[in-house]
Every structure is written in structure tokens, then in C-alpha cells.
Amino acid sequence: MTAPDCGGRLEPMKVALKPAGKSIDRRQLALMVLATGACLAFAGVGAILAIFTPLVFDRAGNVLNPIAWLGFGFAALFWVVCLLAPLAGWILWRKGQTSLAWAAMAAPLAWGALTLTLLQFVPA
């Protein structure tokens, strides 16, 4: 005796439970591991940067400067982006969306570049 067809409602579950049979690209896997290690190293640097971000407001008048507040926010959240980017990258890579996975892995580089750009315009 077999299970009823149920009108085809179980097809998405069958697809999700059975492996797709695709082989894993070992070169891309190694690069993902390397990018994850780089993001974790950047997170350590970002944590140290986050400790010193209140120094942005040392000069008089910087509390009212919107660029100083943007620089503060971007610098303080850099380590968070460095931790969330590999998580999102691995989730997307596992789903088979490799281009979005690499875009997520590159997010800390873009965030860091924007942070450095913003902090240049804050008066010292």
C-alpha cells in the first residue's frame, strides 16, 4: 500500500528533503572558508574600532555634525556587519545562490570603505 498523492502538496517537501545531487565545488568552498576567516579577522579590528568611536565627538561642535554621527554609526556597527556577512553568505551559498553569497561576503569591504570615507570628513 502506498501513501496517497494528496493532490501534489507534498512535492515541495520531497524536493527539500532529498539532496539535489549537485557536486560541491571545492575551490569555491575553500574560498568561502578563507573569506569567512577574513571577515572574522575584520570583526576583531572592528571591535577595537568600536571601542574608540566615541572619540569622534571630542572636538567641540561634532555633537551637532551629522557626518560625525554617520561616521560614528558606521564605525560602531562595522564589527556587526563583519559577523553577519559570513552568516548570510553561507546561508545563500547553501541555497545555491553563489553570486548573492559572494555579494554578502563583500559587504564588510564596502561598509569599511564607506566608514573610512565618512570619517575623513569629520573634523579632528
Coordinates of C-alpha atoms in Angstrom, one line a residue:
M1 CA 0.0 0.0 0.0
T2 CA 1.4 3.4 -0.9
A3 CA 0.7 6.8 0.6
P4 CA -2.0 8.9 -1.1
D5 CA -0.9 11.6 -3.6
C6 CA -2.6 14.4 -1.6
G7 CA -3.0 16.5 -4.7
G8 CA 0.7 17.1 -5.2
R9 CA 1.0 19.1 -2.0
L10 CA 4.0 17.1 -0.8
E11 CA 6.2 17.8 -3.8
P12 CA 7.9 20.8 -2.2
M13 CA 8.7 18.7 0.9
K14 CA 10.2 15.9 -1.2
V15 CA 12.4 18.4 -3.1
A16 CA 13.5 19.9 0.2
L17 CA 14.3 16.6 1.9
K18 CA 16.1 14.9 -1.0
P19 CA 19.6 16.1 -1.9
A20 CA 19.8 17.8 -5.3
G21 CA 22.7 15.6 -6.3
K22 CA 24.9 18.5 -7.2
S23 CA 28.6 18.2 -6.5
I24 CA 30.3 20.7 -4.3
D25 CA 32.9 23.0 -5.9
R26 CA 35.8 22.5 -3.6
R27 CA 37.6 25.6 -4.9
Q28 CA 34.6 27.8 -4.1
L29 CA 34.2 26.1 -0.7
A30 CA 37.9 26.8 0.1
L31 CA 37.4 30.5 -0.9
M32 CA 34.3 30.8 1.2
V33 CA 36.2 29.5 4.2
L34 CA 39.0 31.9 3.5
A35 CA 36.6 34.8 3.2
T36 CA 34.9 33.8 6.5
G37 CA 38.3 33.9 8.2
A38 CA 39.0 37.3 6.8
C39 CA 35.6 38.6 7.9
L40 CA 36.3 37.3 11.4
A41 CA 39.7 39.0 11.5
F42 CA 38.0 42.2 10.3
A43 CA 35.4 41.8 13.1
G44 CA 38.2 41.8 15.7
V45 CA 39.6 45.0 14.2
G46 CA 36.1 46.4 14.1
A47 CA 35.6 45.6 17.8
I48 CA 38.6 47.7 18.7
L49 CA 37.4 50.4 16.4
A50 CA 34.0 50.4 18.1
I51 CA 35.7 51.0 21.5
F52 CA 37.2 54.2 20.2
T53 CA 34.3 55.5 18.2
P54 CA 33.1 57.9 20.9
L55 CA 36.3 59.9 20.3
V56 CA 34.7 61.2 17.2
F57 CA 32.8 63.7 19.5
D58 CA 35.9 65.0 21.3
R59 CA 36.1 68.2 19.3
A60 CA 33.6 70.9 20.2
G61 CA 30.8 71.1 17.7
N62 CA 31.0 67.5 16.5
V63 CA 27.9 66.5 18.5
L64 CA 25.9 68.7 16.1
N65 CA 27.7 67.4 13.0
P66 CA 25.6 64.9 11.1
I67 CA 28.6 63.5 9.3
A68 CA 30.2 62.8 12.7
W69 CA 27.1 60.9 13.7
L70 CA 27.1 58.9 10.4
G71 CA 30.8 58.1 10.9
F72 CA 30.1 57.1 14.5
G73 CA 27.3 54.7 13.5
F74 CA 29.1 53.1 10.6
A75 CA 32.3 52.7 12.7
A76 CA 30.4 51.3 15.7
L77 CA 28.5 48.8 13.6
F78 CA 31.4 47.6 11.4
W79 CA 32.1 44.5 13.6
V80 CA 28.4 43.6 13.5
V81 CA 28.5 43.6 9.7
C82 CA 31.6 41.6 9.7
L83 CA 29.9 38.9 11.8
L84 CA 26.6 38.9 9.9
A85 CA 28.1 38.9 6.4
P86 CA 29.6 35.3 6.6
L87 CA 26.4 34.1 8.1
A88 CA 24.3 35.4 5.3
G89 CA 26.9 34.3 2.8
W90 CA 26.9 30.7 3.9
I91 CA 23.1 30.6 4.0
L92 CA 22.9 31.9 0.5
W93 CA 25.7 29.6 -0.7
R94 CA 23.9 26.6 0.8
K95 CA 20.8 27.6 -1.1
G96 CA 22.8 27.7 -4.4
Q97 CA 22.8 31.5 -4.8
T98 CA 26.5 31.9 -5.1
S99 CA 26.5 35.4 -6.6
L100 CA 24.5 36.7 -3.7
A101 CA 26.6 34.8 -1.3
W102 CA 29.8 36.5 -2.6
A103 CA 28.0 39.8 -2.5
A104 CA 27.2 39.2 1.2
M105 CA 30.8 38.3 1.8
A106 CA 31.9 41.6 0.2
A107 CA 29.6 43.7 2.4
P108 CA 32.3 44.3 5.1
L109 CA 34.7 45.7 2.5
A110 CA 32.1 48.1 1.2
W111 CA 31.0 49.0 4.7
G112 CA 34.6 49.6 5.8
A113 CA 35.3 51.8 2.7
L114 CA 32.2 53.9 3.4
T115 CA 33.2 54.2 7.1
L116 CA 36.7 55.4 6.2
T117 CA 35.3 57.8 3.7
L118 CA 32.9 59.3 6.2
L119 CA 35.5 59.5 9.0
Q120 CA 37.8 61.6 6.7
F121 CA 35.2 64.4 6.7
V122 CA 34.9 64.6 10.5
P123 CA 37.0 67.5 11.8
A124 CA 39.7 66.3 14.2

